[in-house]
mmCIF file of C-alpha atoms in Angstrom:
data_model
loop_
_atom_site.group_PDB
_atom_site.id
_atom_site.type_symbol
_atom_site.label_atom_id
_atom_site.label_comp_id
_atom_site.label_asym_id
_atom_site.label_seq_id
_atom_site.Cartn_x
_atom_site.Cartn_y
_atom_site.Cartn_z
ATOM 1 C CA MET S 1 115.360 90.258 117.044
ATOM 2 C CA GLU S 2 113.163 88.611 113.994
ATOM 3 C CA ALA S 3 109.434 88.476 113.549
ATOM 4 C CA LEU S 4 107.489 86.126 111.371
ATOM 5 C CA LEU S 5 104.464 87.624 110.423
ATOM 6 C CA ILE S 6 101.802 84.790 108.834
ATOM 7 C CA SER S 7 98.887 86.078 106.604
ATOM 8 C CA PRO S 8 96.956 82.421 106.277
ATOM 9 C CA ARG S 9 95.196 81.136 103.030
ATOM 10 C CA LEU S 10 91.537 82.588 101.654
ATOM 11 C CA THR S 11 88.894 80.500 103.241
ATOM 12 C CA PHE S 12 85.592 80.215 101.468
ATOM 13 C CA GLN S 13 82.486 78.067 101.683
ATOM 14 C CA LYS S 14 81.196 75.848 98.903
ATOM 15 C CA GLY S 15 78.604 76.966 97.048
ATOM 16 C CA ASP S 16 79.166 80.811 98.269
ATOM 17 C CA PHE S 17 80.734 82.249 95.150
ATOM 18 C CA LEU S 18 79.622 85.792 95.554
ATOM 19 C CA GLY S 19 80.754 86.376 99.085
ATOM 20 C CA SER S 20 82.809 84.505 101.440
ATOM 21 C CA GLY S 21 85.884 84.181 99.032
ATOM 22 C CA VAL S 22 86.744 87.774 98.608
ATOM 23 C CA PRO S 23 90.494 88.710 99.172
ATOM 24 C CA TYR S 24 91.088 91.521 101.379
ATOM 25 C CA TRP S 25 94.584 93.500 101.800
ATOM 26 C CA PRO S 26 96.000 92.286 105.277
ATOM 27 C CA VAL S 27 96.477 96.258 106.035
ATOM 28 C CA GLU S 28 96.651 95.404 109.775
ATOM 29 C CA LEU S 29 99.687 93.215 109.112
ATOM 30 C CA ALA S 30 101.448 95.485 106.751
ATOM 31 C CA VAL S 31 100.909 98.208 109.770
ATOM 32 C CA THR S 32 102.382 95.390 112.256
ATOM 33 C CA ALA S 33 105.667 94.617 109.943
ATOM 34 C CA SER S 34 106.378 98.755 109.768
ATOM 35 C CA PHE S 35 105.752 98.970 113.743
ATOM 36 C CA LEU S 36 108.342 96.206 114.179
ATOM 37 C CA GLN S 37 110.713 97.432 111.659
ATOM 38 C CA ASN S 38 110.945 100.633 113.129
ATOM 39 C CA ARG S 39 111.626 99.054 116.227
ATOM 40 C CA GLY S 40 114.773 96.979 114.493
ATOM 41 C CA TYR S 41 113.099 93.671 114.092
ATOM 42 C CA LYS S 42 114.004 91.848 111.355
ATOM 43 C CA VAL S 43 110.656 90.974 109.392
ATOM 44 C CA LYS S 44 109.603 88.011 107.446
ATOM 45 C CA VAL S 45 106.123 87.813 106.076
ATOM 46 C CA ALA S 46 104.505 84.427 104.966
ATOM 47 C CA ASP S 47 101.613 85.389 102.361
ATOM 48 C CA LEU S 48 99.942 82.331 102.209
ATOM 49 C CA PHE S 49 97.427 83.306 99.682
ATOM 50 C CA GLY S 50 99.422 85.291 97.725
ATOM 51 C CA GLU S 51 102.245 82.516 97.374
ATOM 52 C CA ASP S 52 99.894 80.432 95.092
ATOM 53 C CA PRO S 53 96.171 81.968 94.897
ATOM 54 C CA LYS S 54 95.498 79.606 92.010
ATOM 55 C CA ASN S 55 95.862 76.640 94.128
ATOM 56 C CA LEU S 56 92.679 75.017 96.205
ATOM 57 C CA GLU S 57 92.401 72.846 98.961
ATOM 58 C CA GLU S 58 89.230 71.146 99.310
ATOM 59 C CA ARG S 59 87.817 70.532 103.111
ATOM 60 C CA ARG S 60 84.747 69.391 104.182
ATOM 61 C CA ASP S 61 81.785 72.407 103.568
ATOM 62 C CA HIS S 62 84.963 74.855 102.367
ATOM 63 C CA PHE S 63 88.130 75.775 100.290
ATOM 64 C CA LEU S 64 91.199 76.618 101.288
ATOM 65 C CA GLN S 65 93.072 79.048 98.357
ATOM 66 C CA GLY S 66 96.685 79.440 98.372
ATOM 67 C CA VAL S 67 99.407 77.417 100.076
ATOM 68 C CA SER S 68 99.408 75.684 103.232
ATOM 69 C CA PHE S 69 101.721 76.913 106.142
ATOM 70 C CA SER S 70 103.714 73.355 106.323
ATOM 71 C CA SER S 71 104.514 73.544 102.533
ATOM 72 C CA TRP S 72 105.546 77.481 102.804
ATOM 73 C CA PHE S 73 107.714 76.672 106.144
ATOM 74 C CA LYS S 74 109.762 73.409 104.497
ATOM 75 C CA LYS S 75 111.159 75.883 101.761
ATOM 76 C CA GLN S 76 112.548 78.346 104.557
ATOM 77 C CA GLN S 77 115.909 78.067 105.191
ATOM 78 C CA ASP S 78 117.409 79.249 108.798
ATOM 79 C CA LEU S 79 114.114 80.744 109.925
ATOM 80 C CA THR S 80 114.146 81.239 113.580
ATOM 81 C CA PRO S 81 111.813 84.413 114.521
ATOM 82 C CA ASP S 82 111.549 85.590 118.130
ATOM 83 C CA VAL S 83 108.147 86.756 117.456
ATOM 84 C CA ILE S 84 105.166 84.750 115.557
ATOM 85 C CA ILE S 85 102.217 86.938 114.731
ATOM 86 C CA ILE S 86 99.000 85.331 112.645
ATOM 87 C CA PHE S 87 96.793 87.522 110.782
ATOM 88 C CA ALA S 88 93.030 86.497 111.430
ATOM 89 C CA ILE S 89 90.803 88.239 108.777
ATOM 90 C CA SER S 90 87.642 86.611 109.895
ATOM 91 C CA TYR S 91 85.928 83.763 111.641
ATOM 92 C CA MET S 92 86.100 81.663 108.388
ATOM 93 C CA SER S 93 90.031 81.694 108.951
ATOM 94 C CA HIS S 94 89.581 79.859 112.510
ATOM 95 C CA GLN S 95 90.186 76.326 111.714
ATOM 96 C CA GLU S 96 93.719 77.526 109.185
ATOM 97 C CA ILE S 97 94.863 79.409 112.074
ATOM 98 C CA LEU S 98 94.889 76.599 114.626
ATOM 99 C CA ASP S 99 96.482 74.178 112.161
ATOM 100 C CA ILE S 100 99.212 76.789 111.915
ATOM 101 C CA ALA S 101 99.385 77.223 115.360
#
């Protein structure tokens, strides 16, 4: 069995340079990966922020930092996961998660 765990891009509001764009370690995602590996799953992690933290995409009232899921997915070969888990760190990620799903 294969599992794909997705950590979405970092989302932060325009004009809020002190609070909404703080990168947090996706600890829950790491724990989930370990749990699945211990049960025999082959685990692949898509760290969309970590792939290119200097890449910014401007949206209406916010920025997305990292690479899009579609651009990450295009580079993958033979990816056929049985399980897909998307990590949601905050409400700010809501639209990004809907775009991935």
